[in-house]
Amino acid sequence: MIIIMGHGAKEDEIRGVVMRLEEKGFKTHLSQGVERTIIGAIGDKTRLGGMALEALPGVESVVAILQPYKMASRSFKQEDTVIRIGDVEIGGGAVQVMAGPCAVESKEQLFQAAEQVKACGANLLRGGAYKPRTSPYSFQGMAEAGLKLLAEAREKYGLLIVTEVMDSRTLPLVADYADIIQVGTRNMQNFYLLRELGSVDKPILLKRGLSSTIEEWLMSAEYILSSGNPNVILCERGIRTFENYTRNTLDISAVPVVKHLSHLPVIVDPSHGLGKWKFVNPMACSAVAAGADGLLIEVHPNPAEALCDGAQSLTPENFALLMKRLAPVAEAVGRRIG
Ligand code: PEP
Ligand code: MN
């Protein structure tokens, strides 16, 4: 349930409510908005006995949350969550583009991609050092050497780094290098890892599981939020359907739906959603028109030679074209790129 404190609620009244709830065995989370304070309480309601929370000083109302996720819900936090990293904001009205190769393959490849991504106006460079591949015989990523190259590219081009973590063993290392830690679709329900991400001091980009409902996706976000990390960015990357012309079915409708249900920023990855570079640009424009807070786009200096996901990667030229096309679309829905 959530306890909405009155406009003028005093600090000691807020502390008093938190104390009473904790005495009854509830876990509490405070959301201090500009307008008012909201206390999220997670626990067994029957333990309240006859206690009327509404009667405590400073309390305006008590609302039961019907969704199974609480901290991720709009009822818990009405204002959009804005994640700030340096002077880059995610969720604050700008559309942030995260672009780069699926996998870091070499210094030359990564730096060429980074140079282009920067020149086209994106603020974030994305590349995998640990790759979740369907086949154990496929390229698995450069591991720490890849992270080091990403860090060098960050210095040289002034870009923020987004990279994937695959397990808890490598989490401390990835967290050291990354500005945003990506959780891939296959790990969306790795609950142990999600809990660990709760104590990391970096924003988490949580991709939607390949066969997950929106509710399951938000429950995964709830694991991270309830473990202590409030900075979660959701990423729609396509789901499995009966359609097999495209790699997945990009669920653009998830953008307005998640924005209705949750305060968390939502971005869209049309590269994995479609699996074919030709369709990336129109779907990226659709995502922005639908209200996405950002995009994740695979860009490779030479897609034909890519070690991973070449078929869906944009050439630098096509990426430049996309960035040009996006600007008026963003403007039409009252936003700007970057
Ligand atoms: C990726 O971003 O390169 C990736 C592997 O994505 P997903 O987890 O969505 O398949
Ligand atoms: Mn990829």
Short mmCIF file of C-alpha atoms and ligand atoms in Angstrom, two decimals:
data_model
loop_
_atom_site.label_atom_id
_atom_site.label_comp_id
_atom_site.label_asym_id
_atom_site.label_seq_id
_atom_site.Cartn_x
_atom_site.Cartn_y
_atom_site.Cartn_z
CA MET A 1 0.00 0.00 0.00
CA ILE A 2 1.03 3.62 -0.24
CA ILE A 3 0.54 6.28 2.39
CA ILE A 4 0.10 9.76 0.95
CA MET A 5 1.20 12.42 3.39
CA GLY A 6 -0.62 15.76 3.45
CA HIS A 7 0.85 18.86 1.78
CA GLY A 8 2.25 20.34 4.94
CA ALA A 9 3.29 17.07 6.62
CA LYS A 10 6.22 17.65 8.98
CA GLU A 11 9.43 15.63 9.08
CA ASP A 12 8.58 14.10 12.46
CA GLU A 13 5.09 13.11 11.25
CA ILE A 14 6.66 11.32 8.28
CA ARG A 15 9.19 9.63 10.58
CA GLY A 16 6.36 8.67 12.95
CA VAL A 17 4.41 6.88 10.20
CA VAL A 18 7.57 5.09 8.99
CA MET A 19 8.34 3.99 12.54
CA ARG A 20 4.84 2.60 13.16
CA LEU A 21 4.94 0.70 9.87
CA GLU A 22 8.35 -0.76 10.58
CA GLU A 23 7.24 -1.80 14.05
CA LYS A 24 4.52 -3.81 12.32
CA GLY A 25 7.10 -5.53 10.12
CA PHE A 26 6.65 -3.46 6.93
CA LYS A 27 9.52 -2.52 4.65
CA THR A 28 9.18 1.17 3.79
CA HIS A 29 10.40 3.33 0.92
CA LEU A 30 10.11 7.07 0.88
CA SER A 31 9.36 9.02 -2.27
CA GLN A 32 9.83 12.72 -1.63
CA GLY A 33 8.27 14.60 -4.53
CA VAL A 34 8.10 18.33 -5.02
CA GLU A 35 4.46 18.36 -4.01
CA ARG A 36 4.25 15.76 -1.28
CA THR A 37 5.82 12.74 0.39
CA ILE A 38 4.61 9.26 -0.36
CA ILE A 39 5.52 6.26 1.77
CA GLY A 40 5.49 2.88 0.07
CA ALA A 41 4.86 0.07 2.53
CA ILE A 42 5.48 -3.52 1.63
CA GLY A 43 4.37 -6.23 4.02
CA ASP A 44 1.50 -8.23 5.38
CA LYS A 45 -1.53 -5.94 5.85
CA THR A 46 -3.10 -8.21 8.43
CA ARG A 47 -0.25 -7.31 10.81
CA LEU A 48 -1.70 -3.82 11.12
CA GLY A 49 -4.38 -5.29 13.38
CA GLY A 50 -6.93 -2.58 13.90
CA MET A 51 -4.46 0.27 13.40
CA ALA A 52 -5.97 3.03 11.23
CA LEU A 53 -3.05 4.58 9.38
CA GLU A 54 -5.36 7.36 8.15
CA ALA A 55 -5.62 8.55 11.73
CA LEU A 56 -1.88 9.14 12.19
CA PRO A 57 -0.78 12.79 12.18
CA GLY A 58 0.13 14.15 8.74
CA VAL A 59 -1.48 11.30 6.77
CA GLU A 60 -3.82 12.34 3.97
CA SER A 61 -4.84 8.99 2.56
CA VAL A 62 -3.92 5.35 2.28
CA VAL A 63 -4.19 3.60 -1.06
CA ALA A 64 -3.95 -0.13 -1.67
CA ILE A 65 -1.80 -0.93 -4.69
CA LEU A 66 -3.44 -3.61 -6.72
CA GLN A 67 -0.55 -4.26 -9.08
CA PRO A 68 2.03 -6.73 -7.80
CA TYR A 69 4.81 -4.19 -8.45
CA LYS A 70 4.84 -1.23 -6.10
CA MET A 71 7.96 0.91 -6.33
CA ALA A 72 7.86 0.70 -10.12
CA SER A 73 4.24 1.88 -10.24
CA ARG A 74 2.87 5.30 -11.10
CA SER A 75 0.79 5.25 -7.95
CA PHE A 76 3.96 5.05 -5.87
CA LYS A 77 5.65 7.89 -7.75
CA GLN A 78 3.60 10.19 -9.93
CA GLU A 79 6.39 12.23 -11.51
CA ASP A 80 8.53 10.69 -14.24
CA THR A 81 11.87 9.39 -13.01
CA VAL A 82 14.69 11.37 -14.55
CA ILE A 83 18.12 9.75 -14.45
CA ARG A 84 21.05 12.17 -14.62
CA ILE A 85 24.55 11.11 -15.56
CA GLY A 86 26.80 14.14 -15.83
CA ASP A 87 24.83 16.52 -18.03
CA VAL A 88 22.89 13.77 -19.80
CA GLU A 89 19.28 13.22 -18.69
CA ILE A 90 17.25 10.10 -19.40
CA GLY A 91 13.52 10.45 -18.94
CA GLY A 92 13.52 14.22 -18.75
CA GLY A 93 12.00 15.07 -22.12
CA ALA A 94 15.05 14.63 -24.33
CA VAL A 95 15.38 11.52 -26.50
CA GLN A 96 18.74 9.91 -25.76
CA VAL A 97 20.32 7.77 -28.43
CA MET A 98 22.61 4.94 -27.30
CA ALA A 99 24.46 3.63 -30.32
CA GLY A 100 27.41 1.47 -31.23
CA PRO A 101 28.38 -2.04 -32.25
CA CYS A 102 26.73 -5.12 -30.81
CA ALA A 103 30.14 -6.32 -29.64
CA VAL A 104 33.43 -4.55 -29.09
CA GLU A 105 35.72 -6.31 -31.60
CA SER A 106 38.86 -4.18 -31.77
CA LYS A 107 40.12 -0.71 -30.96
CA GLU A 108 39.83 0.36 -34.57
CA GLN A 109 36.25 -0.90 -34.94
CA LEU A 110 35.08 0.64 -31.65
CA PHE A 111 36.76 4.00 -32.20
CA GLN A 112 35.38 4.33 -35.73
CA ALA A 113 31.91 3.62 -34.40
CA ALA A 114 32.37 6.02 -31.48
CA GLU A 115 33.56 8.82 -33.74
CA GLN A 116 30.48 8.47 -35.93
CA VAL A 117 28.06 8.14 -33.04
CA LYS A 118 29.48 11.34 -31.53
CA ALA A 119 29.55 13.22 -34.83
CA CYS A 120 25.86 12.43 -35.39
CA GLY A 121 24.89 13.91 -32.02
CA ALA A 122 24.39 10.88 -29.75
CA ASN A 123 25.61 11.07 -26.15
CA LEU A 124 25.97 7.39 -25.34
CA LEU A 125 28.15 4.67 -26.81
CA ARG A 126 26.93 1.13 -26.48
CA GLY A 127 28.96 -2.00 -27.02
CA GLY A 128 29.12 -5.44 -25.48
CA ALA A 129 32.25 -6.90 -23.90
CA TYR A 130 30.37 -9.95 -22.60
CA LYS A 131 27.96 -11.31 -25.20
CA PRO A 132 25.07 -13.69 -24.53
CA ARG A 133 25.24 -15.81 -27.72
CA THR A 134 22.81 -18.59 -28.59
CA SER A 135 25.69 -20.76 -29.80
CA PRO A 136 28.71 -21.51 -27.63
CA TYR A 137 30.78 -21.49 -30.82
CA SER A 138 29.95 -17.85 -31.66
CA PHE A 139 32.15 -14.91 -30.65
CA GLN A 140 31.61 -14.39 -26.92
CA GLY A 141 33.06 -10.90 -26.55
CA MET A 142 36.44 -9.45 -25.55
CA ALA A 143 35.66 -9.46 -21.80
CA GLU A 144 37.82 -7.08 -19.75
CA ALA A 145 39.90 -6.03 -22.76
CA GLY A 146 36.62 -4.84 -24.33
CA LEU A 147 35.69 -2.88 -21.20
CA LYS A 148 39.09 -1.17 -21.30
CA LEU A 149 38.53 -0.12 -24.90
CA LEU A 150 35.12 1.26 -23.99
CA ALA A 151 36.71 3.30 -21.21
CA GLU A 152 39.31 4.65 -23.66
CA ALA A 153 36.57 5.57 -26.13
CA ARG A 154 34.69 7.38 -23.35
CA GLU A 155 37.78 9.51 -22.67
CA LYS A 156 38.59 10.18 -26.29
CA TYR A 157 35.09 11.00 -27.56
CA GLY A 158 33.35 12.25 -24.44
CA LEU A 159 30.58 9.63 -24.62
CA LEU A 160 28.89 7.73 -21.81
CA ILE A 161 29.31 3.96 -21.90
CA VAL A 162 26.49 1.39 -21.90
CA THR A 163 27.57 -2.25 -21.64
CA GLU A 164 26.02 -5.55 -20.62
CA VAL A 165 26.57 -7.59 -17.48
CA MET A 166 25.89 -11.30 -17.78
CA ASP A 167 26.50 -12.62 -14.29
CA SER A 168 27.24 -11.62 -10.71
CA ARG A 169 30.84 -12.83 -10.98
CA THR A 170 31.73 -10.09 -13.49
CA LEU A 171 29.37 -7.45 -12.03
CA PRO A 172 32.01 -5.58 -9.97
CA LEU A 173 34.24 -5.30 -13.04
CA VAL A 174 31.46 -4.19 -15.40
CA ALA A 175 30.16 -1.71 -12.80
CA ASP A 176 33.65 -0.20 -12.56
CA TYR A 177 33.74 0.63 -16.26
CA ALA A 178 30.11 1.24 -17.26
CA ASP A 179 28.09 4.44 -16.94
CA ILE A 180 24.92 2.38 -17.52
CA ILE A 181 24.77 -1.37 -16.96
CA GLN A 182 22.65 -3.31 -19.44
CA VAL A 183 20.76 -6.44 -18.42
CA GLY A 184 19.99 -8.44 -21.54
CA THR A 185 16.70 -10.02 -22.46
CA ARG A 186 17.88 -13.48 -21.39
CA ASN A 187 18.74 -12.28 -17.91
CA MET A 188 15.57 -10.30 -17.27
CA GLN A 189 14.44 -12.95 -14.83
CA ASN A 190 17.80 -13.73 -13.26
CA PHE A 191 16.45 -12.65 -9.90
CA TYR A 192 19.69 -13.20 -8.03
CA LEU A 193 21.52 -10.86 -10.42
CA LEU A 194 18.68 -8.32 -10.26
CA ARG A 195 18.94 -8.21 -6.48
CA GLU A 196 22.66 -7.65 -6.71
CA LEU A 197 22.11 -4.76 -9.10
CA GLY A 198 20.13 -3.13 -6.32
CA SER A 199 23.32 -2.30 -4.48
CA VAL A 200 25.19 -0.96 -7.50
CA ASP A 201 25.65 2.77 -7.82
CA LYS A 202 25.01 2.88 -11.60
CA PRO A 203 21.76 3.10 -13.59
CA ILE A 204 20.47 -0.21 -14.96
CA LEU A 205 19.10 -0.65 -18.46
CA LEU A 206 16.66 -3.54 -18.13
CA LYS A 207 15.70 -5.15 -21.42
CA ARG A 208 12.33 -6.84 -21.71
CA GLY A 209 12.52 -10.64 -21.63
CA LEU A 210 11.94 -12.25 -25.02
CA SER A 211 8.67 -13.80 -23.95
CA SER A 212 7.81 -11.58 -21.03
CA THR A 213 4.61 -9.73 -20.34
CA ILE A 214 4.76 -6.10 -19.31
CA GLU A 215 3.84 -7.12 -15.78
CA GLU A 216 6.71 -9.60 -15.57
CA TRP A 217 9.08 -6.93 -16.90
CA LEU A 218 7.93 -4.44 -14.25
CA MET A 219 8.30 -7.12 -11.57
CA SER A 220 11.93 -7.51 -12.61
CA ALA A 221 12.40 -3.74 -12.31
CA GLU A 222 10.81 -4.05 -8.87
CA TYR A 223 13.59 -6.47 -7.81
CA ILE A 224 16.22 -3.82 -8.58
CA LEU A 225 14.26 -0.93 -7.09
CA SER A 226 13.33 -2.78 -3.91
CA SER A 227 16.97 -3.83 -3.46
CA GLY A 228 18.04 -0.21 -3.28
CA ASN A 229 18.79 1.10 -6.79
CA PRO A 230 16.17 3.66 -7.94
CA ASN A 231 17.74 4.20 -11.37
CA VAL A 232 16.17 1.74 -13.77
CA ILE A 233 15.63 2.37 -17.49
CA LEU A 234 13.31 -0.05 -19.28
CA CYS A 235 14.13 -1.16 -22.82
CA GLU A 236 11.59 -2.69 -25.21
CA ARG A 237 13.53 -4.91 -27.64
CA GLY A 238 10.88 -7.03 -29.27
CA ILE A 239 9.10 -10.16 -28.13
CA ARG A 240 8.58 -13.64 -29.57
CA THR A 241 5.40 -14.00 -31.59
CA PHE A 242 4.28 -16.28 -34.43
CA GLU A 243 5.67 -13.76 -36.94
CA ASN A 244 9.02 -14.89 -38.25
CA TYR A 245 9.82 -12.48 -41.04
CA THR A 246 11.38 -10.20 -38.46
CA ARG A 247 13.66 -11.46 -35.69
CA ASN A 248 11.14 -10.39 -33.05
CA THR A 249 7.95 -8.34 -32.94
CA LEU A 250 8.74 -4.88 -31.69
CA ASP A 251 6.00 -3.99 -29.24
CA ILE A 252 5.77 -0.23 -29.65
CA SER A 253 2.51 -0.29 -27.69
CA ALA A 254 4.61 -1.15 -24.63
CA VAL A 255 5.88 2.45 -24.60
CA PRO A 256 2.62 4.24 -23.77
CA VAL A 257 1.43 1.31 -21.66
CA VAL A 258 4.55 1.27 -19.48
CA LYS A 259 4.49 5.04 -19.23
CA HIS A 260 0.92 4.77 -17.96
CA LEU A 261 1.77 2.05 -15.42
CA SER A 262 5.19 3.24 -14.33
CA HIS A 263 7.28 6.36 -13.75
CA LEU A 264 10.45 4.76 -15.13
CA PRO A 265 12.03 5.93 -18.41
CA VAL A 266 11.42 3.65 -21.40
CA ILE A 267 13.66 3.30 -24.42
CA VAL A 268 13.28 1.18 -27.55
CA ASP A 269 15.76 -1.05 -29.37
CA PRO A 270 14.55 -1.47 -32.97
CA SER A 271 17.79 -3.24 -33.96
CA HIS A 272 17.04 -6.41 -31.98
CA GLY A 273 13.31 -5.84 -32.40
CA LEU A 274 13.45 -6.21 -36.18
CA GLY A 275 16.78 -7.93 -36.78
CA LYS A 276 17.04 -6.31 -40.21
CA TRP A 277 18.78 -2.98 -40.72
CA LYS A 278 16.31 -1.80 -43.39
CA PHE A 279 13.51 -1.52 -40.86
CA VAL A 280 15.45 0.09 -38.06
CA ASN A 281 14.91 3.71 -39.16
CA PRO A 282 11.09 3.66 -39.54
CA MET A 283 10.67 1.79 -36.27
CA ALA A 284 13.03 4.15 -34.45
CA CYS A 285 10.87 7.05 -35.66
CA SER A 286 7.71 5.20 -34.52
CA ALA A 287 9.23 4.65 -31.07
CA VAL A 288 9.97 8.35 -30.67
CA ALA A 289 6.50 9.26 -31.91
CA ALA A 290 5.06 6.84 -29.31
CA GLY A 291 6.88 8.66 -26.52
CA ALA A 292 10.10 6.69 -26.00
CA ASP A 293 12.75 8.41 -23.88
CA GLY A 294 15.54 7.01 -25.97
CA LEU A 295 16.74 4.51 -28.51
CA LEU A 296 19.29 1.76 -28.60
CA ILE A 297 20.72 1.40 -32.10
CA GLU A 298 23.39 -0.99 -33.37
CA VAL A 299 25.92 0.79 -35.59
CA HIS A 300 28.98 -0.90 -37.10
CA PRO A 301 31.67 0.63 -39.34
CA ASN A 302 31.38 -2.42 -41.58
CA PRO A 303 28.23 -4.50 -40.84
CA ALA A 304 29.13 -7.15 -43.43
CA GLU A 305 32.20 -8.07 -41.37
CA ALA A 306 30.57 -7.77 -37.92
CA LEU A 307 31.24 -10.64 -35.48
CA CYS A 308 27.77 -10.22 -34.04
CA ASP A 309 24.41 -8.90 -35.32
CA GLY A 310 25.72 -7.51 -38.63
CA ALA A 311 22.36 -7.98 -40.37
CA GLN A 312 20.65 -5.49 -38.09
CA SER A 313 23.52 -3.01 -37.76
CA LEU A 314 23.38 0.37 -39.45
CA THR A 315 26.33 1.67 -41.42
CA PRO A 316 27.60 5.02 -40.15
CA GLU A 317 25.91 6.64 -43.18
CA ASN A 318 22.54 5.09 -42.38
CA PHE A 319 22.93 6.09 -38.76
CA ALA A 320 23.59 9.69 -39.82
CA LEU A 321 20.43 9.55 -41.92
CA LEU A 322 18.44 8.21 -38.98
CA MET A 323 19.61 10.99 -36.68
CA LYS A 324 18.52 13.55 -39.29
CA ARG A 325 15.10 11.92 -39.64
CA LEU A 326 14.56 11.66 -35.91
CA ALA A 327 14.91 15.36 -35.18
CA PRO A 328 11.61 16.50 -36.76
CA VAL A 329 9.76 13.47 -35.35
CA ALA A 330 10.97 14.33 -31.86
CA GLU A 331 10.01 17.95 -32.38
CA ALA A 332 6.52 16.96 -33.51
CA VAL A 333 5.92 15.29 -30.14
CA GLY A 334 7.42 18.13 -28.14
CA ARG A 335 10.85 16.62 -27.58
CA ARG A 336 14.41 16.97 -28.81
CA ILE A 337 17.26 14.60 -29.48
CA GLY A 338 19.99 14.45 -26.81
C1 PEP B 1 22.38 -6.68 -27.30
O1 PEP B 1 21.94 -5.61 -26.85
O2 PEP B 1 23.34 -6.77 -28.06
C2 PEP B 1 21.65 -7.92 -26.93
C3 PEP B 1 22.22 -9.10 -26.87
O3 PEP B 1 20.34 -7.65 -26.71
P1 PEP B 1 19.14 -8.57 -26.19
O4 PEP B 1 19.52 -8.96 -24.80
O5 PEP B 1 17.97 -7.67 -26.30
O6 PEP B 1 19.04 -9.75 -27.14
MN MN B 2 23.25 -7.26 -30.55
#
